[in-house]
XYZ file of C-alpha atoms in Angstrom:
543
model
C 10.115 -176.905 38.428
C 13.728 -176.372 37.404
C 13.275 -175.787 33.713
C 15.768 -177.779 31.656
C 18.400 -175.560 30.040
C 19.532 -176.175 26.487
C 23.086 -175.271 25.609
C 23.830 -174.082 22.225
C 9.281 -160.264 28.894
C 5.687 -154.798 31.759
C 4.912 -151.899 29.564
C 7.301 -148.983 29.920
C 5.803 -145.647 29.105
C 8.017 -143.165 27.269
C 6.016 -140.444 28.955
C 7.298 -141.288 32.432
C 10.469 -140.073 34.105
C 12.864 -142.844 35.054
C 15.247 -142.867 37.983
C 18.974 -143.174 37.416
C 20.037 -146.817 37.319
C 21.759 -147.792 40.535
C 25.363 -148.937 40.299
C 25.947 -150.044 43.897
C 24.123 -153.170 45.010
C 23.349 -154.318 48.525
C 23.308 -157.576 50.433
C 19.517 -157.526 50.039
C 19.878 -157.254 46.242
C 22.057 -160.365 46.238
C 19.628 -162.310 48.452
C 16.808 -161.386 46.102
C 18.615 -161.745 42.786
C 21.004 -164.678 43.127
C 20.594 -168.429 43.347
C 21.707 -168.666 46.955
C 22.840 -171.971 48.509
C 19.543 -172.013 50.409
C 17.663 -171.928 47.082
C 19.888 -174.105 44.926
C 19.421 -177.438 46.723
C 15.664 -177.806 46.135
C 13.483 -177.897 43.029
C 10.116 -176.178 43.374
C 7.282 -178.406 42.095
C 3.951 -176.991 43.372
C 2.377 -174.094 45.248
C -0.994 -173.792 46.898
C -1.484 -170.115 47.671
C -4.403 -169.418 50.000
C -5.137 -165.732 50.706
C -7.889 -163.740 52.374
C -7.641 -159.995 51.683
C -9.363 -157.601 54.083
C -10.261 -154.325 52.376
C -11.256 -152.677 55.677
C -7.655 -152.430 56.856
C -5.762 -153.343 53.652
C -4.317 -156.518 55.159
C -3.742 -160.057 53.966
C -3.801 -163.314 55.875
C -2.992 -166.632 54.324
C -0.539 -169.394 53.641
C 1.507 -171.025 50.926
C 2.040 -174.753 50.626
C 5.435 -175.281 48.988
C 6.137 -178.703 47.489
C 9.679 -179.436 46.408
C 12.139 -182.147 45.422
C 15.481 -182.450 47.175
C 18.360 -182.097 44.714
C 21.085 -182.429 47.339
C 20.982 -182.628 51.151
C 20.630 -179.373 53.064
C 18.749 -178.343 56.180
C 18.174 -174.613 55.535
C 15.630 -173.367 52.982
C 15.085 -169.780 51.821
C 11.574 -168.361 51.440
C 11.015 -164.718 50.532
C 8.395 -162.344 51.927
C 8.747 -158.586 51.738
C 8.302 -156.180 54.598
C 6.029 -155.191 56.212
C 4.459 -158.657 55.783
C 5.642 -161.258 58.260
C 5.674 -165.024 58.569
C 3.587 -166.286 61.479
C 4.741 -169.903 61.432
C 6.191 -172.633 59.193
C 5.175 -176.291 59.424
C 6.597 -179.479 57.941
C 4.818 -182.796 58.552
C 2.763 -181.137 61.271
C 5.811 -179.925 63.179
C 6.654 -176.215 63.643
C 10.003 -175.039 62.299
C 12.313 -172.252 63.383
C 13.453 -169.514 61.039
C 15.569 -166.378 60.898
C 14.764 -163.237 58.957
C 17.340 -161.345 56.922
C 15.452 -158.410 55.399
C 13.007 -159.913 52.943
C 14.531 -163.407 53.097
C 13.565 -166.042 55.676
C 15.958 -168.901 56.355
C 13.987 -171.887 57.621
C 15.750 -174.661 59.535
C 14.329 -178.079 58.660
C 14.398 -180.735 61.384
C 13.552 -183.636 59.080
C 16.567 -185.024 57.237
C 16.419 -183.875 53.616
C 17.396 -186.788 51.374
C 18.308 -186.450 47.708
C 15.461 -187.422 45.391
C 12.743 -187.198 48.037
C 9.642 -185.003 47.630
C 8.849 -182.812 50.602
C 6.491 -179.995 51.569
C 6.259 -177.064 53.946
C 3.413 -174.679 54.698
C 4.172 -171.036 55.402
C 1.560 -168.944 57.228
C 1.754 -165.161 56.997
C -0.121 -161.901 57.585
C 0.195 -158.141 57.493
C -0.422 -155.035 55.468
C 1.388 -155.450 52.128
C 3.188 -152.692 50.294
C 0.723 -150.400 48.549
C 1.271 -150.082 44.815
C 2.603 -146.574 44.260
C 2.534 -146.382 40.475
C 1.375 -149.740 39.178
C 2.486 -151.613 37.242
C 5.928 -149.937 37.229
C 6.087 -149.519 40.991
C 3.769 -152.266 42.095
C 2.334 -154.031 45.105
C -1.328 -154.289 46.081
C -4.028 -151.789 45.106
C -7.148 -151.219 47.200
C -9.529 -148.865 45.384
C -13.257 -148.325 44.872
C -15.167 -148.794 41.651
C -17.484 -145.797 42.117
C -20.457 -148.035 42.922
C -19.592 -148.886 46.505
C -17.511 -151.961 45.712
C -13.865 -152.662 46.454
C -11.289 -153.466 43.767
C -8.140 -155.306 44.839
C -5.346 -155.852 42.324
C -1.758 -157.074 42.437
C 1.144 -156.221 40.124
C 4.734 -157.033 40.956
C 7.096 -157.477 37.988
C 10.643 -156.722 39.070
C 9.501 -156.049 42.621
C 8.656 -159.725 43.000
C 5.657 -161.769 44.053
C 6.993 -161.912 47.615
C 5.551 -158.402 47.953
C 2.198 -160.094 48.611
C 2.789 -163.813 49.275
C 5.607 -166.057 50.567
C 7.450 -167.921 47.822
C 10.775 -168.817 46.241
C 11.097 -165.418 44.638
C 13.643 -165.997 41.890
C 12.814 -166.487 38.234
C 15.044 -169.505 37.585
C 12.717 -171.988 39.303
C 9.004 -172.373 38.592
C 6.405 -174.777 39.961
C 5.060 -177.426 37.603
C 1.555 -176.450 38.689
C -0.237 -174.288 41.214
C -3.515 -173.676 43.013
C -4.584 -170.120 43.842
C -7.365 -169.843 46.438
C -8.679 -166.356 47.191
C -11.405 -165.738 49.790
C -13.514 -162.588 49.300
C -16.876 -161.221 50.479
C -19.934 -162.495 48.659
C -20.838 -160.120 45.855
C -17.205 -159.862 44.773
C -15.321 -162.152 42.396
C -11.660 -163.093 42.321
C -9.987 -163.754 38.982
C -6.574 -165.392 39.130
C -4.516 -167.651 36.892
C -5.593 -170.882 35.246
C -9.097 -172.331 35.229
C -11.714 -171.905 37.923
C -11.977 -175.300 39.599
C -14.567 -174.410 42.252
C -16.209 -171.681 44.319
C -16.689 -172.701 47.952
C -19.362 -170.942 50.021
C -18.167 -170.187 53.555
C -20.136 -169.568 56.749
C -18.835 -166.023 57.262
C -20.519 -164.404 54.245
C -17.458 -165.048 52.076
C -16.675 -167.435 49.278
C -13.384 -168.902 48.076
C -12.369 -169.021 44.420
C -10.055 -171.934 43.624
C -8.024 -171.479 40.445
C -5.950 -174.371 39.107
C -2.845 -173.722 37.000
C -1.561 -176.918 35.400
C 1.406 -175.402 33.555
C 4.639 -173.957 34.944
C 4.181 -170.328 35.947
C 6.669 -167.564 36.730
C 6.359 -165.869 40.100
C 5.337 -162.358 38.989
C 2.780 -163.911 36.636
C 0.630 -164.970 39.603
C -2.127 -162.462 40.338
C -5.219 -161.664 42.378
C -7.960 -159.467 40.926
C -11.017 -158.836 43.085
C -13.991 -156.762 41.945
C -17.700 -156.806 41.177
C -16.985 -158.412 37.824
C -19.340 -159.426 35.067
C -18.043 -161.892 32.526
C -18.615 -163.726 29.283
C -16.860 -166.528 27.447
C -15.885 -167.353 23.881
C -13.898 -170.034 22.080
C -10.905 -169.523 19.813
C -10.359 -172.149 17.135
C -6.607 -172.407 17.341
C -3.713 -174.567 16.233
C -4.194 -176.952 19.179
C -7.980 -177.030 19.036
C -10.519 -175.090 21.078
C -9.045 -172.481 23.407
C -11.494 -171.158 26.040
C -11.484 -167.368 26.383
C -12.956 -165.560 29.390
C -13.408 -161.823 29.865
C -13.984 -160.027 33.184
C -14.943 -156.351 33.361
C -16.804 -153.890 35.544
C -20.555 -153.822 34.800
C -20.553 -150.256 33.500
C -17.972 -151.187 30.846
C -19.585 -154.393 29.580
C -20.857 -153.156 26.225
C -17.714 -151.346 25.131
C -15.581 -154.221 26.418
C -17.476 -156.669 24.207
C -16.460 -154.555 21.226
C -12.866 -153.787 22.275
C -12.043 -157.307 23.427
C -12.794 -158.756 20.005
C -9.142 -157.949 19.394
C -8.198 -160.893 21.625
C -9.310 -163.291 18.888
C -7.450 -161.256 16.295
C -4.339 -161.240 18.472
C -4.402 -165.001 18.942
C -4.766 -165.593 15.223
C -1.803 -163.344 14.398
C 0.485 -164.563 17.164
C -0.189 -168.239 16.567
C 0.860 -167.572 12.965
C 4.118 -165.925 14.019
C 5.015 -167.688 17.277
C 3.201 -171.023 17.257
C 0.348 -172.290 19.410
C -0.760 -170.302 22.431
C 1.358 -171.870 25.186
C -1.342 -172.448 27.809
C -4.339 -174.127 26.175
C -4.914 -176.190 29.331
C -5.236 -173.033 31.450
C -7.226 -170.952 28.981
C -6.880 -167.235 28.223
C -8.468 -164.461 30.258
C -8.546 -160.689 29.865
C -9.338 -158.916 33.135
C -10.114 -155.235 33.745
C -7.988 -153.625 36.474
C -7.406 -150.071 37.806
C -3.881 -149.805 36.333
C -2.547 -149.964 32.771
C -2.068 -153.725 32.518
C 0.326 -156.652 32.928
C 1.141 -160.019 31.374
C -0.096 -162.230 34.204
C -0.051 -165.760 32.792
C -3.451 -166.853 31.402
C -4.924 -163.876 33.287
C -3.808 -160.835 31.304
C -4.831 -157.610 33.008
C -6.189 -154.606 31.145
C -6.549 -150.909 31.969
C -6.138 -149.051 28.674
C -9.480 -147.267 28.963
C -10.972 -149.091 25.963
C -8.896 -146.929 23.655
C -6.867 -147.719 20.597
C -3.126 -147.223 20.874
C -1.384 -146.612 24.182
C -4.006 -144.723 26.190
C -5.115 -143.215 22.892
C -1.583 -142.409 21.657
C 0.482 -143.954 18.889
C 3.978 -144.655 20.240
C 5.370 -144.916 16.721
C 3.751 -141.666 15.516
C 3.040 -143.364 12.195
C -0.693 -143.864 12.589
C -0.407 -147.654 12.669
C -0.310 -147.743 16.458
C -3.884 -146.434 16.560
C -5.204 -149.421 14.626
C -5.192 -151.677 17.690
C -5.367 -151.624 21.488
C -1.794 -151.533 22.766
C -2.447 -153.337 26.047
C -4.414 -156.221 24.533
C -1.715 -156.833 21.938
C 1.453 -156.146 23.958
C 0.498 -157.845 27.213
C -0.910 -160.868 25.390
C 2.278 -161.137 23.356
C 4.008 -161.842 26.644
C 2.211 -165.175 26.853
C 4.859 -166.386 24.385
C 7.797 -164.223 25.489
C 7.786 -163.921 29.305
C 5.356 -166.632 30.348
C 6.330 -169.418 27.943
C 9.977 -168.422 27.491
C 11.019 -166.812 30.777
C 14.284 -165.109 31.639
C 16.334 -166.825 34.318
C 17.811 -163.548 35.569
C 16.325 -160.051 35.379
C 19.458 -158.892 33.540
C 18.057 -160.692 30.482
C 14.660 -158.993 30.586
C 15.037 -158.057 26.918
C 13.984 -161.647 26.147
C 10.562 -160.630 27.476
C 10.347 -157.049 26.353
C 12.327 -156.957 23.110
C 10.415 -159.829 21.554
C 7.072 -158.559 22.833
C 7.749 -155.064 21.530
C 8.538 -156.738 18.212
C 5.216 -158.592 18.395
C 3.491 -155.216 17.964
C 5.266 -154.854 14.623
C 4.283 -158.391 13.582
C 0.659 -157.870 14.585
C 0.580 -154.711 12.486
C 2.125 -156.546 9.559
C -0.310 -159.454 9.818
C -3.348 -157.214 9.426
C -2.055 -154.176 7.542
C 0.882 -155.383 5.486
C 4.649 -155.661 5.647
C 5.321 -151.986 4.990
C 2.938 -150.985 7.783
C 4.731 -153.266 10.236
C 8.084 -151.826 9.200
C 6.770 -148.268 9.504
C 5.646 -149.002 13.035
C 8.850 -150.512 14.391
C 11.041 -147.942 12.639
C 8.831 -145.194 14.049
C 9.595 -146.331 17.589
C 13.325 -145.628 17.099
C 12.687 -142.063 18.251
C 12.075 -143.507 21.717
C 15.490 -145.208 21.968
C 17.875 -143.536 24.408
C 21.042 -145.629 23.980
C 21.924 -144.696 27.547
C 23.198 -147.951 29.044
C 23.410 -151.510 27.670
C 20.241 -153.555 27.355
C 21.781 -156.455 29.261
C 21.917 -155.613 32.957
C 24.108 -156.829 35.836
C 23.512 -160.432 36.878
C 22.620 -161.809 40.280
C 21.094 -158.662 41.814
C 17.566 -158.588 40.342
C 18.402 -155.653 38.074
C 17.476 -155.168 34.427
C 19.364 -153.099 31.879
C 18.242 -150.105 29.849
C 14.582 -149.525 29.079
C 15.816 -149.630 25.472
C 15.069 -153.353 25.797
C 11.634 -152.390 24.413
C 12.071 -150.243 21.330
C 15.702 -151.054 20.607
C 14.928 -154.696 21.301
C 12.186 -154.649 18.682
C 14.477 -152.965 16.183
C 17.253 -155.500 16.823
C 14.879 -158.287 15.881
C 13.589 -156.388 12.868
C 17.209 -155.937 11.770
C 17.984 -159.621 12.266
C 15.031 -160.482 10.049
C 16.699 -158.478 7.273
C 19.980 -160.341 7.834
C 18.200 -163.691 7.574
C 16.600 -162.348 4.366
C 13.975 -165.086 4.231
C 10.628 -164.226 5.801
C 9.396 -167.809 6.142
C 12.687 -168.920 7.648
C 12.448 -166.039 10.104
C 8.909 -167.011 11.062
C 10.070 -170.565 11.690
C 12.863 -169.224 13.913
C 10.276 -167.394 16.050
C 8.054 -170.459 16.191
C 11.068 -172.648 16.865
C 12.072 -170.552 19.851
C 8.700 -171.177 21.471
C 8.875 -174.889 20.707
C 12.515 -175.437 21.702
C 12.282 -173.439 24.924
C 8.670 -174.378 25.704
C 7.882 -173.619 29.362
C 11.530 -172.984 30.205
C 13.633 -170.382 31.923
C 16.559 -169.262 29.778
C 19.656 -167.128 29.599
C 20.013 -164.694 26.714
C 22.971 -166.637 25.300
C 20.646 -169.584 24.637
C 18.342 -167.367 22.598
C 21.270 -165.779 20.765
C 22.852 -169.147 19.931
C 19.560 -170.590 18.735
C 18.966 -167.689 16.355
C 22.533 -167.908 15.052
C 22.256 -171.640 14.476
C 18.920 -171.417 12.673
C 20.033 -168.387 10.646
C 23.154 -170.252 9.560
C 25.350 -167.335 10.573
C 27.325 -166.474 13.702
C 25.485 -163.440 15.019
C 27.325 -163.199 18.339
C 28.986 -159.889 17.472
C 25.658 -158.466 16.344
C 24.147 -159.320 19.715
C 27.193 -157.931 21.507
C 26.842 -154.684 19.580
C 23.181 -154.101 20.260
C 22.684 -155.768 23.666
C 25.969 -155.126 25.467
C 26.981 -151.762 24.018
C 25.207 -148.482 23.362
C 26.820 -147.510 20.063
C 24.814 -147.631 16.833
C 26.803 -149.052 13.906
C 27.791 -146.513 11.261
C 28.383 -147.581 7.670
C 31.090 -145.241 6.446
C 31.537 -145.015 2.693
C 33.326 -143.084 -0.027
C 32.168 -143.046 -3.654
C 34.922 -142.304 -6.127
C 35.196 -142.973 -9.857
C 33.550 -146.359 -10.438
C 33.881 -147.799 -6.960
C 32.615 -147.386 -3.438
C 34.686 -148.032 -0.370
C 32.870 -148.944 2.836
C 33.419 -150.201 6.381
C 31.745 -150.368 9.778
C 32.701 -147.813 12.399
C 31.392 -147.158 15.910
C 31.216 -150.912 16.455
C 32.553 -153.586 18.780
C 35.625 -155.486 17.636
C 34.737 -158.137 15.082
C 31.333 -156.706 14.161
C 30.566 -158.060 10.691
C 26.826 -157.741 10.078
C 25.828 -157.738 6.409
C 23.664 -154.833 5.318
C 21.531 -154.078 2.287
C 22.284 -150.950 0.267
C 21.053 -149.256 -2.893
C 23.506 -147.519 -5.236
C 21.828 -144.889 -7.378
C 18.910 -146.400 -9.262
C 20.284 -149.939 -9.211
C 18.655 -152.808 -7.348
C 19.268 -153.292 -3.654
C 22.162 -155.583 -2.813
C 23.897 -156.949 0.234
C 27.390 -155.869 1.157
C 29.494 -157.451 3.876
C 31.391 -154.747 5.731
C 33.834 -155.270 8.575
C 35.993 -152.794 10.442
C 38.382 -152.723 7.489
C 37.795 -150.862 4.247
C 36.350 -152.887 1.396
C 35.832 -151.876 -2.240
C 32.876 -152.528 -4.511
C 32.913 -151.789 -8.234
C 30.018 -149.619 -9.401
C 28.546 -148.435 -12.663
C 29.089 -144.785 -11.920
C 26.348 -144.390 -9.296
C 26.821 -141.316 -7.123
C 24.573 -142.120 -4.147
C 24.371 -144.850 -1.527
C 21.305 -145.467 0.641
C 21.115 -148.064 3.401
C 17.891 -150.071 3.649
C 15.793 -148.352 6.341
C 14.939 -151.669 7.944
C 18.437 -152.010 9.378
C 18.964 -150.212 12.673
C 22.214 -148.550 11.594
C 23.437 -145.167 10.479
C 25.453 -144.225 7.398
C 27.959 -141.492 6.674
C 29.837 -140.366 3.583
C 33.479 -139.679 4.450
């Protein structure tokens, strides 16, 4: 589905070493990251993904039915599938089609005349040994591992890399299907857990069975997943804002008892995030938490978990304040993505902060909901030590490239700062809820999010966003206290930066001042000190 645009998002570990961001992009990057003419003319409406993994040789065989609506006539359609996988054949209306491969893009020539407004379908058959996940989820693909009890575990993770690493699809974030069926065939004794609700399990004659999962909401491509293991499961019900939400949990048998304790946080998470962000966006598809052999990912309605049943991030507090050890990082962070990544989805990877900045901020809000406002502030402020300010948060467009990893911790602190500018906690909560209502099940550009926040805040915040998202400088409030006045201005800022900030002079009450790049003067009562409210992500300097 082409999500309507209104005019007005993986966990990154600070303990990993990151490669230098590339500055030269290739033809392949453009094919992957841009809305090519061979993508633009058709609107994706439905997928049926049918896959049979073979653990003996780490191969996949399967097909994807692609339903689409013709937006304008064209006879060449782009489908993506990454090497070393290959397309075996493509069929439309029972007739085989020809195609040409250009790296990971396949250009399919349609013989049937494509007429505007018509609904059409193709089926793409494929096979091969998919890319092995090297360091999932950051460097993903398909994992084939053993559970220690003689059973195979198969898991997929592909954010950034793209879902075409394991199945043929329209691998660009701007277009999502309205619905989807995921059918995974595995040996008897193993279970597949994918997205949506389990519609049926079909027993086959070759000692396998097929799990058919129905997704009846739009879904982003990297949110689709396959998780195969000797799972045990249980179910619960969350009494939420839209009624009863079915919860399902899938874990390895040896972890069942500790999982039943640890996964109680899913209910707590849903209660907190529905308060802050509005109803869980996928009631019709349910919520699942699934154990996997990597850290975890925000797969839509099928959140994957590998945090070792520990509090914090693998037992560590990223904020170093103590608050990060009060909850399981993966349950909270990855589930937060159901609102920001799966409900509101970036159109281009350059705007990944819409996923990761808001979801990093959700950790702060979860902490606040259960432990108080000061605790939430402590947490988000504590993560500032992880900000590098190396390159801008917004990345280059059209090449499937994100910006700085600061989209996480700096992103959270941007939002925490904006809350202070709004200076009305209930109004701020309604802005967060309003985002999820206004952009419900849509793909967006960052400017839409920025304009919405500005409009609801009643203040043009464009220069604030430019400062924090498109530059690396941290604003500095320069000031001079002399006699009975204080002079102040912003420095180290983009032109036109005019964010208000809260200060405290001596022992007086906190107050807002409205600096610009020009010196301003404020009369005082002889106070000798100036302290900026810690909740603003700025620096201050006496000059």
